Amino acid sequence: MNKVRTSEKSSRTMSLLSQLEKINLGSVLGEADNARYVTSKILHLVQSQEKTRKEMTSKGSTGIEVILSTLENTKDPQTMLNILNILIEVISVGGGRKANILVAKGGTQILLQLLLTASKDSPPNEELMVLLHTLLAKIGPKDKKIGMKARINGAHNISLNLVKQNLQNHRLILPCLQVLRVYSTSSVNAVSLGKNGVVELMFKIIGPFSKKNTSLMKVALDTLAALLKSKTNARRAVDRGYVQVLLTIYVDWHRHDSRHRYMLIRKGVLQCIKSVTNIKLGRKAFIDANGMKILYNTSQECLAVRTLDPLVNTSSLIMRKCFPKNRLPLPTIKSAFHFQLPVIPASGPVAQLYNLPPDVDDVVDESDDNDDAETESEIETENDDKDQHFKNDDIETDINKLKPRQELGRPLEELKMYERFFPELSEKLQECDLVSKEPKPFIPDANLSGPIVVPTAGEEYSAETKQSTKGVALKESNPVLTEEYNRRPAFLELPKKDSVKDSSLHQQNDQRNLSPSCQCLNQEIVKGLDRMSLQSSAKNDQYYSTACVITKESKTSLTTLACSNPCERVSPCGSSLFEGSSVHLGKLCCTGVDSEDEDSRSSSSGEQVMLEVSDVSPVHDCDLYIEMVKTTKSIPEYSEVAYPDYFGHIPPPFKEPILERLYGVQRTKISQDIERLIHQNDIIDRVVYDLDNLSCLVPEEADVLKFNSKFESGNLRKVIQIRKNEYDLILNSDINSNHYHQWFYFEVSGMKTGIGYRFNIINCEKSNSQFNYGMQPLMYSVQEALNSRPCWTRVGTDICYYKNHFSRSSIAAGGQKGKSYYTITFTVTFQHKDDVCYFAYHYPYTYSTLKMHLQKLESMHNPQQIYFRQDVLCETLAGNSCPLVTITAMPESNYYEHICQFRNRPYVFLSARVHPGETNASWVMKGTLEYLMSNNPSAQCLRESYIFKIIPMLNPDGVINGNHRCSLSGEDLNRQWQNPNPDLHPTIYHAKGLLQYLAAIKRLPLVYCDYHGHSRKKNVFMYGCSIKETMWHTNVNAAACDLMEDPCYRVLPKILSQTAPAFCMGSCSFVVEKSKESTARVVVWREIGVQRSYTMESTLCGCDQGKYKGLQIGTRELEEMGAKFCVGLLRLKRMSSPLEYSLPSSLLDIENELMESSCKVTSPTTYVLDEDEPRFLEEVDYSAESNDDQDTELADNVGDYEATNQEDGLSDSDSTRILLS
């Protein structure tokens, strides 16, 4: 029965609409009365039945057209009122979708025309005006061109005049104000309304606290806030003293609204203040009216009530914006170190830097506010007409430019200079003694030094490795290896029970070698050092995270040392290691080793095996490191060695989760910064470290921290004590540059326990950072190292990254004025009193460390199995050598076919560390090198499959001198691959020369991969090059459909996504951008012709998918990634072999992925901060506390690609099945 009635009502609606349509056609007599009757019936149905409302706006229905047509043609006021009520009912329930339907049918224009007609009546019909404005207020936000339509129609002044003439008629002016707010979204309309006195009118409506007409007050404030976004209106408000009025109104509502019932009104007042302070005059008026103190005090009173957070957040935004811009406390933003270039570039940032007059202040501009508000009139542009669709002009759309064009670029005769780097291709090898003319079995040589341990992360260690222990020389069975493990630097020699005399002799020698300025560190500290060893003895066999064990026999508890003589710190970093040497080791903490129960360092037998395999690193040698440091050339001529680099790092055994950010942390930090302005007498403002002022005295007070960064890769320029336990830190620019502040590495000492020290790095430049998403800085404690835990650990609480009040000059910001620096802030509570701790942006990996690792690898390999060669590719600008490593397997014998197989192996070309601050790239490279040099059978198979040419550090000078991105030329070397200058960019010039030589002799590498680090994304992922995928991301999709392209470039990333836990295929991109055309990835693909040319990006933060989801990344995981990359290459070889396997179609089917992809690539913001990757979108969790516009970045389509097999433990057929699934 109900269904019948419903059907009847439905048909009744259609019947009424049909009658109305006939009336519109003029075919019905007495149409005015009939139209009034029919519309009243429809209104009744619409009000009483939801189905009728849906039916009128359903797909294919003509109900809305009929209603609008009637409204447009009728002259009857009652019919108009009926129809307006019908429309209000219809869109009030359906929300935005139904309002869009009304706009699409031309409803806005009809309503505006009706408003114009009705306004001519005298007096106008009040009910009609109320309904018209109510309806316009509802559909206006959905019509992007309503501002222009109203201006052309003249309707915006009608609404304004209605408000002026009916100030006491709240029912009428309420919807009129709502419409004015909609009109004001157009800046041109806002200016026009302002000229007609709308700003003054709004201040007649808003006022002090009152419980009456609060709805009107709220709407008036919203309208005023929208109007004041116009700079012309904002200036008018400032000129009339309305900033003071707004502050007075806000304080009045704040005091009287004790029950917080009118929070929206209070927020409305703040929104008006926020709008007016967008201009310089407004900010000045706000400061003059004591606005900072008023909003600071009121917001502090609101903190206790969580529901008032919108008020606190908006107040914070206003105060940050109005905080007077400060000059960065530096004499110049150029680097504190200078290096004279052999050739000055003709153009670009470096040329500008050299051409600056010496007396120019490059720290701050005369007027550092980007105050375009000073222009007399608004720019007459209509935002409504802008194309709202996403368009990226950076993506290359010219197919002719995209197509790889193999070009040598240099004469063949000139390229012959690189022949000497390829001795493996010469005939001389055939004459070498290959031990036997018979193919030799694969066994390790017991007379050689120890095995290279395959880097893995935890239980990721392959099951296959356990099965192949015959090929791995264990340290217990290798006397030479045991001797190597037990060997220590002379001054770290472990005292033995049966050689007390030797031990005392060492102590005497140590005392003799101590610098006279550091006698206060006396013998006890050295004894503490004596008790440390990098490897545990075979006898003890107890492992902790570091595999550094103090034997029970020799372990003693040291008490706190009292220095009998004052420590005259001639060298800020402690005692000399060797007599007659200029190298110094970082100073040691003046407390002894904390005694611990040995049980706390023991572990289960399973853990022992895991740690023994994956953590013990035989490639770190303290003595050798010192020797390497002596030959490293730095611009500041460092004579000190940082303790972590000397002693090494071994990953901790515990997981380090991504830090969960507490609510309101950033707001609290910003509030503390604002207190600096309000309570200036509480600020110490004392310089405690300054590279620009060498006479800056080291603080002698016990409660002041001491800082140092004068060691390899160190970066800290200046430190200012702000409060007792708070310090502002300023980073050094890259040499021959005035920006790129991100990498930091410095030493802190003189701390107390139980105190939270706040560190603010105040001159960062990027608009966002992973420090906002759970990343923590790293700390290395010397005291912990003395306690057998020499490792970098993630530390810090209350971490956030936000825009600060220090102003960047236009010289530093690529010509843009008014830009601010950003602050990284973190708080650390130290575990040990008077410890010596080091902080770093990421795990340091110095140039000297690389040289040491390469020398150890070379000394420990089996030359009868592994072909390992280390050459010097070239010298850098500072005179440091750039190493080139060749790794492959020796031929099985000197049989002709074995020699041919040896020489015809495809090349794989790898490079890393072109950007010095991306230290994670070096750790990944370390994992790759150690895997390639390991005794793992799969590594041997890999060596037999490829010849590896590796440049592990493309930018040694940048690494040595603590740069973040540039070389000594002040340029990003990864933007020089198109036309490298041999004098300014020698490493790039010759690296490209090697590849050009391979192309010339028809030996193109199968794979080129450049290892990088990514500061703003999680996981590990790759960027490659594809014409088709690039075209898919443009509007030229039709052309892309006809392209034929081998999709093999996707195979390696796909393999890695299924084998490497940290790798994420969803973050990979194969788009070619114009701004990246001079990077290694694109040039090697386009000019050299390597189809599989990649950049592999490793996160600095952690992972949000897979096995390591929710964890910060560590060196163990990074080295594992390097090893997994090798495994991926082996599988690539096996899968692409036509004799054994066919390539799984699932790896090549990219069409659907492309069409479904929502990936967007945008251009970098400025040349200052351009990236090697498309930018990304991760929700910016500023908790409404930041005044930053969110960047349009790459959508992160993250998929979970959990590793389902262990390294190469599965058969190849199993691997293929996994990849196909």
GROMACS .gro file of N, CA, C and O in nm, residues 270-322:
model
  212
  270LEU      N    1   3.997   3.691   1.513
  270LEU     CA    2   4.137   3.658   1.482
  270LEU      C    3   4.159   3.645   1.332
  270LEU      O    4   4.264   3.684   1.280
  271GLN      N    5   4.060   3.591   1.262
  271GLN     CA    6   4.074   3.580   1.116
  271GLN      C    7   4.084   3.717   1.051
  271GLN      O    8   4.158   3.736   0.954
  272CYS      N    9   4.009   3.813   1.104
  272CYS     CA   10   4.019   3.951   1.053
  272CYS      C   11   4.159   4.008   1.077
  272CYS      O   12   4.218   4.073   0.990
  273ILE      N   13   4.212   3.985   1.199
  273ILE     CA   14   4.348   4.032   1.230
  273ILE      C   15   4.449   3.962   1.140
  273ILE      O   16   4.543   4.025   1.088
  274LYS      N   17   4.428   3.832   1.115
  274LYS     CA   18   4.519   3.757   1.029
  274LYS      C   19   4.519   3.815   0.887
  274LYS      O   20   4.625   3.828   0.824
  275SER      N   21   4.400   3.852   0.838
  275SER     CA   22   4.392   3.908   0.702
  275SER      C   23   4.461   4.043   0.693
  275SER      O   24   4.536   4.070   0.599
  276VAL      N   25   4.437   4.129   0.791
  276VAL     CA   26   4.491   4.265   0.783
  276VAL      C   27   4.643   4.266   0.804
  276VAL      O   28   4.713   4.354   0.756
  277THR      N   29   4.695   4.164   0.873
  277THR     CA   30   4.841   4.158   0.896
  277THR      C   31   4.915   4.092   0.780
  277THR      O   32   5.035   4.066   0.791
  278ASN      N   33   4.844   4.064   0.670
  278ASN     CA   34   4.914   4.013   0.551
  278ASN      C   35   4.997   4.123   0.486
  278ASN      O   36   5.084   4.094   0.404
  279ILE      N   37   4.969   4.249   0.521
  279ILE     CA   38   5.048   4.358   0.463
  279ILE      C   39   5.141   4.416   0.569
  279ILE      O   40   5.117   4.402   0.690
  280LYS      N   41   5.245   4.479   0.524
  280LYS     CA   42   5.348   4.532   0.614
  280LYS      C   43   5.290   4.637   0.709
  280LYS      O   44   5.321   4.638   0.829
  281LEU      N   45   5.203   4.724   0.655
  281LEU     CA   46   5.141   4.826   0.741
  281LEU      C   47   5.059   4.762   0.851
  281LEU      O   48   5.056   4.810   0.965
  282GLY      N   49   4.990   4.655   0.817
  282GLY     CA   50   4.909   4.585   0.916
  282GLY      C   51   4.993   4.524   1.026
  282GLY      O   52   4.957   4.528   1.144
  283ARG      N   53   5.107   4.467   0.988
  283ARG     CA   54   5.195   4.407   1.088
  283ARG      C   55   5.253   4.513   1.180
  283ARG      O   56   5.265   4.493   1.300
  284LYS      N   57   5.288   4.628   1.121
  284LYS     CA   58   5.342   4.737   1.203
  284LYS      C   59   5.236   4.787   1.300
  284LYS      O   60   5.264   4.812   1.419
  285ALA      N   61   5.113   4.804   1.250
  285ALA     CA   62   5.004   4.850   1.336
  285ALA      C   63   4.977   4.750   1.448
  285ALA      O   64   4.949   4.788   1.562
  286PHE      N   65   4.989   4.622   1.416
  286PHE     CA   66   4.968   4.517   1.516
  286PHE      C   67   5.073   4.524   1.625
  286PHE      O   68   5.042   4.516   1.745
  287ILE      N   69   5.200   4.542   1.586
  287ILE     CA   70   5.308   4.555   1.685
  287ILE      C   71   5.288   4.681   1.769
  287ILE      O   72   5.302   4.678   1.892
  288ASP      N   73   5.255   4.794   1.704
  288ASP     CA   74   5.237   4.920   1.775
  288ASP      C   75   5.121   4.914   1.874
  288ASP      O   76   5.123   4.982   1.977
  289ALA      N   77   5.021   4.831   1.843
  289ALA     CA   78   4.906   4.818   1.933
  289ALA      C   79   4.930   4.713   2.042
  289ALA      O   80   4.836   4.671   2.109
  290ASN      N   81   5.056   4.670   2.056
  290ASN     CA   82   5.094   4.569   2.156
  290ASN      C   83   5.025   4.435   2.130
  290ASN      O   84   4.993   4.360   2.222
  291GLY      N   85   5.002   4.408   2.002
  291GLY     CA   86   4.930   4.287   1.966
  291GLY      C   87   5.002   4.159   2.004
  291GLY      O   88   4.938   4.060   2.039
  292MET      N   89   5.134   4.159   1.995
  292MET     CA   90   5.210   4.038   2.028
  292MET      C   91   5.183   3.996   2.172
  292MET      O   92   5.155   3.879   2.200
  293LYS      N   93   5.190   4.091   2.263
  293LYS     CA   94   5.171   4.058   2.404
  293LYS      C   95   5.026   4.018   2.431
  293LYS      O   96   4.999   3.924   2.508
  294ILE      N   97   4.932   4.089   2.365
  294ILE     CA   98   4.789   4.059   2.386
  294ILE      C   99   4.759   3.915   2.342
  294ILE      O  100   4.700   3.837   2.417
  295LEU      N  101   4.799   3.880   2.220
  295LEU     CA  102   4.768   3.746   2.170
  295LEU      C  103   4.848   3.639   2.243
  295LEU      O  104   4.799   3.528   2.264
  296TYR      N  105   4.970   3.672   2.283
  296TYR     CA  106   5.049   3.574   2.359
  296TYR      C  107   4.981   3.542   2.491
  296TYR      O  108   4.962   3.424   2.526
  297ASN      N  109   4.940   3.645   2.564
  297ASN     CA  110   4.878   3.622   2.695
  297ASN      C  111   4.744   3.550   2.682
  297ASN      O  112   4.715   3.458   2.759
  298THR      N  113   4.661   3.591   2.584
  298THR     CA  114   4.531   3.526   2.569
  298THR      C  115   4.546   3.381   2.524
  298THR      O  116   4.473   3.293   2.571
  299SER      N  117   4.641   3.355   2.438
  299SER     CA  118   4.659   3.217   2.392
  299SER      C  119   4.713   3.128   2.503
  299SER      O  120   4.676   3.010   2.512
  300GLN      N  121   4.798   3.183   2.589
  300GLN     CA  122   4.847   3.104   2.702
  300GLN      C  123   4.733   3.066   2.795
  300GLN      O  124   4.728   2.957   2.851
  301GLU      N  125   4.636   3.157   2.811
  301GLU     CA  126   4.520   3.129   2.896
  301GLU      C  127   4.428   3.025   2.834
  301GLU      O  128   4.351   2.960   2.904
  302CYS      N  129   4.436   3.009   2.701
  302CYS     CA  130   4.350   2.913   2.631
  302CYS      C  131   4.410   2.772   2.626
  302CYS      O  132   4.340   2.676   2.590
  303LEU      N  133   4.536   2.760   2.658
  303LEU     CA  134   4.604   2.631   2.642
  303LEU      C  135   4.540   2.518   2.721
  303LEU      O  136   4.542   2.403   2.679
  304ALA      N  137   4.484   2.552   2.837
  304ALA     CA  138   4.430   2.448   2.924
  304ALA      C  139   4.304   2.383   2.866
  304ALA      O  140   4.266   2.273   2.907
  305VAL      N  141   4.238   2.450   2.771
  305VAL     CA  142   4.112   2.398   2.716
  305VAL      C  143   4.139   2.352   2.573
  305VAL      O  144   4.162   2.433   2.484
  306ARG      N  145   4.132   2.221   2.551
  306ARG     CA  146   4.167   2.165   2.420
  306ARG      C  147   4.075   2.217   2.309
  306ARG      O  148   4.118   2.235   2.195
  307THR      N  149   3.948   2.243   2.342
  307THR     CA  150   3.854   2.288   2.239
  307THR      C  151   3.890   2.428   2.188
  307THR      O  152   3.837   2.472   2.085
  308LEU      N  153   3.975   2.499   2.261
  308LEU     CA  154   4.014   2.634   2.218
  308LEU      C  155   4.140   2.633   2.132
  308LEU      O  156   4.195   2.738   2.099
  309ASP      N  157   4.185   2.515   2.095
  309ASP     CA  158   4.307   2.506   2.014
  309ASP      C  159   4.299   2.587   1.884
  309ASP      O  160   4.401   2.644   1.843
  310PRO      N  161   4.184   2.594   1.816
  310PRO     CA  162   4.180   2.679   1.696
  310PRO      C  163   4.218   2.824   1.725
  310PRO      O  164   4.281   2.890   1.641
  311LEU      N  165   4.184   2.874   1.844
  311LEU     CA  166   4.221   3.012   1.880
  311LEU      C  167   4.371   3.021   1.903
  311LEU      O  168   4.436   3.117   1.858
  312VAL      N  169   4.425   2.922   1.970
  312VAL     CA  170   4.569   2.922   1.998
  312VAL      C  171   4.647   2.912   1.868
  312VAL      O  172   4.746   2.983   1.846
  313ASN      N  173   4.602   2.824   1.779
  313ASN     CA  174   4.673   2.804   1.653
  313ASN      C  175   4.670   2.928   1.565
  313ASN      O  176   4.771   2.967   1.506
  314THR      N  177   4.551   2.992   1.557
  314THR     CA  178   4.541   3.113   1.476
  314THR      C  179   4.624   3.226   1.537
  314THR      O  180   4.690   3.301   1.465
  315SER      N  181   4.620   3.237   1.669
  315SER     CA  182   4.703   3.339   1.735
  315SER      C  183   4.850   3.315   1.706
  315SER      O  184   4.927   3.409   1.681
  316SER      N  185   4.890   3.189   1.708
  316SER     CA  186   5.029   3.153   1.681
  316SER      C  187   5.067   3.193   1.539
  316SER      O  188   5.176   3.248   1.516
  317LEU      N  189   4.978   3.168   1.445
  317LEU     CA  190   5.005   3.208   1.306
  317LEU      C  191   5.026   3.358   1.293
  317LEU      O  192   5.118   3.404   1.227
  318ILE      N  193   4.938   3.433   1.358
  318ILE     CA  194   4.947   3.580   1.350
  318ILE      C  195   5.077   3.629   1.412
  318ILE      O  196   5.148   3.713   1.356
  319MET      N  197   5.110   3.576   1.529
  319MET     CA  198   5.231   3.621   1.598
  319MET      C  199   5.357   3.585   1.520
  319MET      O  200   5.451   3.664   1.511
  320ARG      N  201   5.357   3.467   1.460
  320ARG     CA  202   5.474   3.429   1.379
  320ARG      C  203   5.491   3.522   1.261
  320ARG      O  204   5.603   3.562   1.226
  321LYS      N  205   5.378   3.556   1.201
  321LYS     CA  206   5.382   3.643   1.084
  321LYS      C  207   5.428   3.784   1.120
  321LYS      O  208   5.498   3.850   1.043
  322CYS      N  209   5.386   3.829   1.237
  322CYS     CA  210   5.417   3.967   1.277
  322CYS      C  211   5.549   3.980   1.352
  322CYS      O  212   5.594   4.091   1.379
   0.00000   0.00000   0.00000
